Coordinates of C-alpha atoms and ligand atoms in Angstrom, one line a residue:
M1 CA 12.5 -4.1 23.7
K2 CA 12.3 -7.0 21.2
A3 CA 11.9 -6.1 17.5
F4 CA 12.2 -7.6 14.0
A5 CA 14.6 -5.7 11.9
M6 CA 16.5 -5.3 8.6
L7 CA 20.1 -6.2 9.6
G8 CA 21.5 -5.3 6.2
I9 CA 20.6 -5.8 2.5
G10 CA 19.3 -9.4 2.2
K11 CA 19.2 -10.0 6.0
A12 CA 16.4 -9.7 8.5
G13 CA 16.2 -11.0 12.1
W14 CA 15.4 -10.3 15.8
I15 CA 17.2 -7.5 17.7
E16 CA 17.0 -5.8 21.0
K17 CA 16.5 -2.0 20.9
D18 CA 15.6 0.8 23.4
R19 CA 12.0 1.7 23.6
P20 CA 11.3 4.9 21.5
V21 CA 11.0 8.2 23.3
C22 CA 7.8 10.3 23.0
G23 CA 8.1 13.9 21.9
P24 CA 5.5 16.6 22.8
M25 CA 3.3 16.0 19.7
D26 CA 3.9 12.2 19.5
A27 CA 2.5 8.9 20.7
I28 CA 4.0 5.6 21.7
V29 CA 1.9 2.7 20.6
R30 CA 1.9 -1.0 21.4
P31 CA 0.9 -3.0 18.3
L32 CA -2.4 -5.0 18.3
A33 CA -2.0 -6.5 14.8
V34 CA 0.6 -5.9 12.1
A35 CA 1.1 -7.0 8.5
P36 CA 4.2 -7.4 6.4
C37 CA 4.2 -5.6 3.0
T38 CA 5.6 -6.2 -0.4
S39 CA 7.6 -3.0 0.2
D40 CA 9.3 -4.6 3.2
V41 CA 10.4 -7.3 0.8
H42 CA 11.8 -4.8 -1.7
T43 CA 13.5 -3.0 1.2
V44 CA 15.3 -6.0 2.6
W45 CA 15.9 -8.3 -0.3
E46 CA 16.2 -5.8 -3.2
G47 CA 17.9 -3.0 -1.2
A48 CA 15.4 -0.7 -2.8
I49 CA 15.9 2.2 -0.3
G50 CA 19.6 1.5 0.2
E51 CA 21.6 0.1 3.1
R52 CA 19.9 0.1 6.5
K53 CA 21.4 -1.5 9.6
D54 CA 19.2 -2.8 12.5
M55 CA 16.2 -0.8 11.2
I56 CA 13.0 -2.1 12.6
L57 CA 10.7 -3.2 9.7
G58 CA 7.0 -2.8 9.2
H59 CA 4.6 0.1 8.5
E60 CA 1.2 -1.6 8.7
A61 CA -0.3 -1.8 12.2
T62 CA -3.2 -1.2 14.5
G63 CA -2.3 -0.5 18.1
E64 CA -3.1 0.7 21.6
I65 CA -1.6 4.0 22.8
V66 CA 0.6 3.7 25.8
E67 CA 1.9 7.2 26.0
V68 CA 1.1 10.6 24.5
G69 CA 3.1 13.9 24.4
S70 CA 2.0 17.0 26.4
M71 CA 0.6 18.7 23.3
V72 CA -1.5 15.8 22.0
K73 CA -5.2 16.8 22.3
D74 CA -7.3 14.0 20.9
F75 CA -5.8 10.8 22.0
K76 CA -4.9 9.2 25.3
P77 CA -3.3 6.0 26.7
G78 CA -5.6 3.1 26.2
D79 CA -7.1 4.3 22.9
R80 CA -7.1 1.7 20.1
V81 CA -5.9 3.3 16.9
L82 CA -5.5 2.9 13.1
V83 CA -2.0 3.8 12.1
P84 CA -1.3 5.0 8.5
A85 CA 1.8 3.7 6.8
I86 CA 2.5 7.3 5.8
T87 CA 2.8 9.7 8.7
P88 CA 3.5 13.2 7.4
D89 CA 4.6 16.3 9.3
W90 CA 1.4 18.2 8.8
N91 CA 2.9 21.6 9.5
S92 CA 5.5 21.3 6.7
L93 CA 5.3 23.5 3.6
E94 CA 4.9 20.5 1.4
A95 CA 1.8 19.4 3.4
Q96 CA 0.5 22.9 3.1
A97 CA 1.0 22.7 -0.7
G98 CA -1.1 19.5 -0.8
Y99 CA 1.7 17.0 -0.9
S100 CA 1.8 15.7 2.7
M101 CA 3.5 12.4 1.6
H102 CA 6.6 14.5 0.6
S103 CA 6.6 16.5 3.8
N104 CA 10.2 17.7 4.5
G105 CA 11.6 15.8 1.4
M106 CA 10.6 13.5 -1.4
L107 CA 8.8 10.5 0.0
A108 CA 9.7 11.7 3.5
G109 CA 6.2 11.2 4.8
W110 CA 7.0 7.5 4.7
K111 CA 8.9 7.3 7.9
F112 CA 8.2 3.8 9.3
S113 CA 10.9 1.3 8.1
N114 CA 12.4 3.9 5.9
F115 CA 13.7 7.0 7.8
K116 CA 13.0 5.6 11.3
D117 CA 12.1 2.4 13.0
G118 CA 8.9 0.6 12.0
V119 CA 6.1 -1.1 13.7
F120 CA 7.4 -4.7 14.1
A121 CA 8.4 -4.1 17.7
E122 CA 6.9 -4.2 21.2
Y123 CA 6.4 -0.4 21.0
F124 CA 6.6 2.1 18.1
H125 CA 6.7 5.9 17.8
V126 CA 4.1 7.9 15.9
N127 CA 4.9 11.5 15.0
D128 CA 2.2 14.2 15.0
A129 CA -0.3 11.9 16.8
D130 CA -3.3 14.2 16.3
G131 CA -2.6 14.5 12.6
N132 CA -1.9 10.9 11.9
L133 CA -3.8 8.5 14.2
A134 CA -7.5 7.6 14.0
L135 CA -9.6 5.7 16.5
I136 CA -10.6 2.2 15.4
P137 CA -14.3 2.5 14.9
E138 CA -16.7 0.2 16.7
G139 CA -17.6 -2.8 14.7
L140 CA -14.3 -2.8 12.7
D141 CA -12.5 -6.1 13.0
P142 CA -8.9 -5.3 14.2
V143 CA -7.4 -7.7 11.6
D144 CA -9.3 -6.1 8.8
A145 CA -8.4 -2.7 10.3
V146 CA -4.7 -3.4 9.5
M147 CA -5.6 -3.2 5.8
L148 CA -6.4 0.4 6.3
S149 CA -2.8 1.3 7.1
D150 CA -1.5 0.8 3.5
M151 CA -3.4 -1.5 1.2
V152 CA -6.7 0.4 1.1
P153 CA -5.2 3.9 1.0
T154 CA -2.6 3.0 -1.6
G155 CA -5.0 1.1 -3.9
F156 CA -7.5 4.0 -3.7
H157 CA -4.8 6.6 -4.2
G158 CA -4.0 4.7 -7.5
V159 CA -7.6 5.3 -8.5
E160 CA -7.3 9.0 -7.6
L161 CA -4.1 9.3 -9.6
A162 CA -5.6 7.6 -12.6
D163 CA -8.6 10.1 -12.2
V164 CA -11.3 7.4 -12.7
K165 CA -14.6 8.9 -13.7
F166 CA -18.1 7.5 -14.2
G167 CA -18.3 5.1 -17.1
D168 CA -14.5 4.8 -17.6
E169 CA -13.0 1.5 -18.7
V170 CA -10.2 0.8 -16.3
L171 CA -7.2 -1.5 -16.4
V172 CA -5.6 -2.5 -13.1
I173 CA -2.2 -4.1 -13.6
G174 CA -1.4 -6.2 -10.6
I175 CA -4.0 -7.7 -8.2
G176 CA -2.0 -8.3 -5.1
P177 CA -3.7 -6.6 -2.1
V178 CA -2.8 -3.1 -3.4
G179 CA -4.2 -3.8 -6.9
L180 CA -7.3 -5.5 -5.4
M181 CA -8.0 -2.3 -3.5
A182 CA -7.5 -0.4 -6.8
V183 CA -10.2 -2.6 -8.4
A184 CA -12.5 -2.0 -5.4
G185 CA -11.8 1.8 -5.6
A186 CA -12.3 1.9 -9.4
A187 CA -15.7 0.2 -9.0
L188 CA -16.7 2.6 -6.2
A189 CA -15.6 5.5 -8.4
G190 CA -17.9 4.5 -11.2
A191 CA -15.8 2.5 -13.6
S192 CA -18.0 0.8 -16.2
Y193 CA -15.7 -2.1 -16.9
V194 CA -12.6 -3.3 -15.1
Y195 CA -9.8 -5.4 -16.6
A196 CA -7.5 -6.8 -14.0
V197 CA -4.0 -8.3 -14.6
G198 CA -2.7 -11.1 -12.4
S199 CA -2.2 -14.9 -12.4
R200 CA -2.8 -16.3 -8.9
K201 CA -6.3 -17.8 -8.7
V202 CA -6.9 -16.5 -5.1
C203 CA -6.2 -13.0 -6.3
A204 CA -8.3 -13.4 -9.5
D205 CA -11.3 -14.7 -7.4
A206 CA -11.0 -11.8 -5.0
A207 CA -10.7 -9.3 -8.0
R208 CA -14.0 -10.6 -9.3
K209 CA -15.6 -10.0 -5.9
Y210 CA -14.2 -6.5 -5.8
G211 CA -15.6 -5.6 -9.3
A212 CA -13.3 -6.9 -12.0
N213 CA -15.1 -7.9 -15.1
E214 CA -12.2 -9.6 -16.9
I215 CA -9.0 -11.2 -15.6
I216 CA -5.9 -11.1 -17.8
D217 CA -3.0 -13.4 -17.1
Y218 CA 0.3 -11.7 -18.1
H219 CA 1.9 -15.2 -18.6
N220 CA -0.4 -15.7 -21.6
G221 CA 1.3 -13.0 -23.8
P222 CA 2.0 -9.3 -23.6
I223 CA -0.6 -7.4 -21.6
A224 CA -1.0 -4.8 -24.4
E225 CA -1.9 -7.4 -27.0
Q226 CA -4.4 -9.0 -24.7
V227 CA -6.1 -5.7 -23.8
M228 CA -6.2 -4.5 -27.4
K229 CA -7.8 -7.8 -28.4
L230 CA -10.4 -7.6 -25.6
T231 CA -11.2 -3.9 -26.3
K232 CA -11.3 -4.5 -30.1
G233 CA -8.4 -2.2 -30.6
R234 CA -9.9 0.7 -28.5
G235 CA -7.8 0.5 -25.4
V236 CA -8.9 1.9 -22.0
N237 CA -9.5 5.3 -20.4
R238 CA -7.6 4.8 -17.1
I239 CA -4.9 2.5 -15.8
V240 CA -3.8 1.8 -12.3
I241 CA -0.3 0.1 -12.0
A242 CA 0.1 -2.0 -8.9
G243 CA 2.5 -4.6 -10.1
G244 CA 5.0 -5.4 -12.8
T245 CA 8.3 -3.7 -13.6
V246 CA 9.7 -0.6 -15.3
D247 CA 8.8 -2.3 -18.6
T248 CA 5.1 -2.4 -17.6
F249 CA 4.8 1.4 -18.5
A250 CA 5.4 0.6 -22.2
E251 CA 2.4 -1.8 -22.1
A252 CA 0.2 0.7 -20.2
V253 CA 1.0 3.6 -22.5
T254 CA 0.2 1.4 -25.5
V255 CA -3.3 0.6 -24.4
L256 CA -4.2 4.0 -23.0
K257 CA -6.6 6.1 -25.1
P258 CA -5.6 9.7 -25.8
G259 CA -6.9 11.8 -22.9
G260 CA -6.4 8.9 -20.6
T261 CA -4.4 8.7 -17.4
I262 CA -2.0 6.2 -15.8
G263 CA -1.8 6.2 -12.0
N264 CA 1.2 4.3 -10.7
V265 CA 1.5 3.2 -7.1
N266 CA 3.9 0.3 -7.8
Y267 CA 7.2 0.5 -6.1
L268 CA 9.9 0.4 -8.8
G269 CA 12.7 -1.4 -7.0
S270 CA 15.1 -1.9 -9.9
G271 CA 16.0 -0.6 -13.3
E272 CA 17.5 2.8 -14.1
T273 CA 14.8 4.2 -16.4
I274 CA 11.1 3.8 -17.2
N275 CA 10.2 2.8 -20.7
I276 CA 7.7 5.1 -22.5
P277 CA 7.2 4.1 -26.1
R278 CA 7.6 7.1 -28.3
V279 CA 5.0 6.4 -31.1
E280 CA 2.4 5.0 -28.7
W281 CA 2.8 8.1 -26.6
G282 CA 1.6 10.1 -29.6
V283 CA 5.2 11.1 -30.5
G284 CA 5.0 13.2 -27.3
M285 CA 1.6 14.8 -28.2
G286 CA -0.9 12.0 -27.3
H287 CA -2.4 13.6 -24.1
K288 CA -1.6 10.4 -22.3
T289 CA -0.9 11.4 -18.7
I290 CA 1.4 9.4 -16.5
R291 CA 1.3 10.0 -12.7
G292 CA 2.9 8.2 -9.9
G293 CA 2.5 8.7 -6.2
L294 CA 2.8 7.7 -2.6
M295 CA -0.4 7.7 -0.7
P296 CA -1.0 10.8 1.3
G297 CA -1.4 9.3 4.8
G298 CA -2.9 11.0 7.8
R299 CA -5.9 10.9 10.1
L300 CA -8.7 12.2 7.9
R301 CA -8.1 9.7 5.2
M302 CA -8.0 6.9 7.8
E303 CA -11.3 8.0 9.2
K304 CA -13.0 8.3 5.8
L305 CA -11.7 5.0 4.5
A306 CA -12.7 3.3 7.8
K307 CA -16.2 4.6 7.3
L308 CA -16.4 2.9 3.9
V309 CA -15.8 -0.3 5.7
T310 CA -18.2 0.2 8.7
S311 CA -20.9 1.3 6.4
G312 CA -20.6 -1.9 4.4
R313 CA -19.5 -0.4 1.1
L314 CA -16.0 -2.0 1.3
N315 CA -15.5 -5.5 2.5
L316 CA -12.0 -6.2 3.6
S317 CA -12.5 -9.9 4.5
H318 CA -11.3 -11.1 1.0
L319 CA -7.8 -9.6 1.5
V320 CA -6.4 -11.5 4.6
T321 CA -5.7 -15.1 3.7
H322 CA -3.3 -15.9 6.5
R323 CA -3.7 -15.1 10.2
F324 CA -1.0 -15.7 12.8
N325 CA -1.2 -15.3 16.6
G326 CA 1.8 -14.0 18.4
F327 CA 4.8 -11.8 17.7
D328 CA 7.0 -14.8 17.1
H329 CA 5.3 -15.4 13.7
M330 CA 6.7 -12.1 12.4
E331 CA 9.5 -13.8 10.5
E332 CA 7.2 -16.5 9.1
S333 CA 4.7 -13.9 7.8
L334 CA 7.4 -11.8 6.1
T335 CA 8.9 -14.9 4.5
L336 CA 5.4 -15.7 3.1
M337 CA 5.3 -12.2 1.7
K338 CA 8.7 -12.8 0.1
D339 CA 7.8 -16.2 -1.4
K340 CA 4.2 -15.3 -2.4
P341 CA 2.7 -18.8 -2.4
R342 CA -0.2 -19.1 -4.7
D343 CA -2.8 -19.1 -1.9
L344 CA -1.5 -15.8 -0.4
I345 CA -3.0 -12.4 -0.7
K346 CA -2.0 -10.8 2.7
P347 CA -0.9 -12.2 6.1
V348 CA -1.7 -10.5 9.4
V349 CA 0.0 -11.2 12.7
V350 CA -2.2 -10.6 15.8
I351 CA 0.0 -9.7 18.7
Ligands
LIG401 P1 1.9 -8.3 -4.8 O1 3.3 -8.8 -5.1 O2 1.1 -9.0 -3.8 O3 1.1 -8.2 -6.2 C1 1.7 -7.9 -7.4 C2 0.7 -8.2 -8.5 O4 1.4 -7.9 -9.7 C3 0.3 -9.6 -8.6 O5 -1.0 -9.6 -9.0 C4 1.2 -10.2 -9.6 O6 0.6 -11.3 -10.3 C5 1.3 -9.0 -10.6 N1 2.5 -9.0 -11.4 C6 3.7 -9.5 -11.1 N2 4.5 -9.4 -12.2 C7 3.8 -8.8 -13.2 C8 4.1 -8.5 -14.5 N3 5.3 -8.7 -15.0 N4 3.2 -7.9 -15.2 C9 1.9 -7.7 -14.7 N5 1.6 -8.0 -13.4 C10 2.5 -8.6 -12.7 O7 2.1 -6.8 -4.4 P2 1.2 -5.8 -3.5 O8 -0.1 -5.8 -4.0 O9 1.5 -6.1 -2.1 O10 1.9 -4.4 -3.8 C11 2.0 -3.9 -5.1 C12 3.0 -2.8 -5.3 O11 2.7 -1.6 -4.6 C13 4.4 -3.2 -4.7 O12 5.4 -2.8 -5.6 C14 4.5 -2.5 -3.4 O13 5.8 -2.3 -3.0 C15 3.8 -1.2 -3.8 N6 3.3 -0.3 -2.7 C16 3.3 1.0 -3.0 C17 2.8 1.9 -2.0 C18 2.6 3.3 -2.3 O14 2.3 4.1 -1.4 N7 2.8 3.8 -3.5 C19 2.4 1.3 -0.7 C20 2.4 -0.1 -0.6 C21 2.8 -0.9 -1.6 P3 0.6 -12.8 -9.7 O15 -0.8 -13.1 -9.5 O16 1.2 -13.6 -10.8 O17 1.4 -12.8 -8.5
LIG402 ZN1 2.9 -1.5 3.0

């Protein structure tokens, strides 16, 4: 079958590969629509997960099932499904302990385009189909549905990690598609005021639609200074980090109130250490919590988040700025994600 793959660090291209084999609990899926992710860019061009040769890229897709294993109970060929980017082994001890995303090893719930071939292929393999797939609900646009693979669950997980509560003032650093979903999630979770950091106008406009009250451009000076000025020196209760670098933590810790929480979902692709400023962290005693996580994945989360969309509480139409028709546009869409033109939020390729 034809597939678009990482050929090595800094190189991506088309390859031919055997169609994946279906195990007893698995499904083989034909993609209906796929999206490239900033993580694919980190993987190929920054070598963030190390060397990979001829590994099929992509972890965001909706699809149609073409084959299921003998033990799969709830899905059959022909079903149209949402596919989470994170597909844990649900019977692992880590999943039983509540950390499905780390099933069988740290970050090992993230299998597509990490430990195994991804979804940018004529067919892809889904482990634990009953635990990981969800039917595309009626009325959900298949292009919007691709945003449920990773952008919605990751942005919302940032909100969970930051522990946003009613009335909290929230700072979201980064308003690409992940940060935008953190803005939307924070608003749904009851934030009283949302500051959002980004510079592209298309993202700032979308952030306002999703509930941001104030946009901060990080080119206009240090984020911490700008937030402190806007909050009259008070800082904020909760911070979701969905952009920036290892140095962004210093800014976040500085503007976090004692008792506050940082939830990081940003992929830190470079730098050996993360910077936590000693004094601003209360010389180690400030009750400023820093959490970072990969989204949990799985079917229940897909079904619940899809319901937010079909009930009208979450509008995904502001996220997809570029639509392509046909598999041949895979490379073009990934290049867009790499170059991040100013009118881009997220591209989708309809197969
Ligand atoms: P984008 O690149 O589209 O967005 C990044 C955002 O961060 C933009 O708003 C950008 O601003 C802003 N930004 C860039 N540099 C800085 C800086 N120095 N300080 C503050 N803000 C900055 O990324 P995505 O939304 O697609 O993804 C966000 C991150 O989440 C990525 O690292 C991605 O790999 C990661 N990720 C993590 C997952 C998880 O499960 N934990 C899953 C999926 C993605 P501007 O407007 O100027 O572009
Ligand atoms: Zn992704």
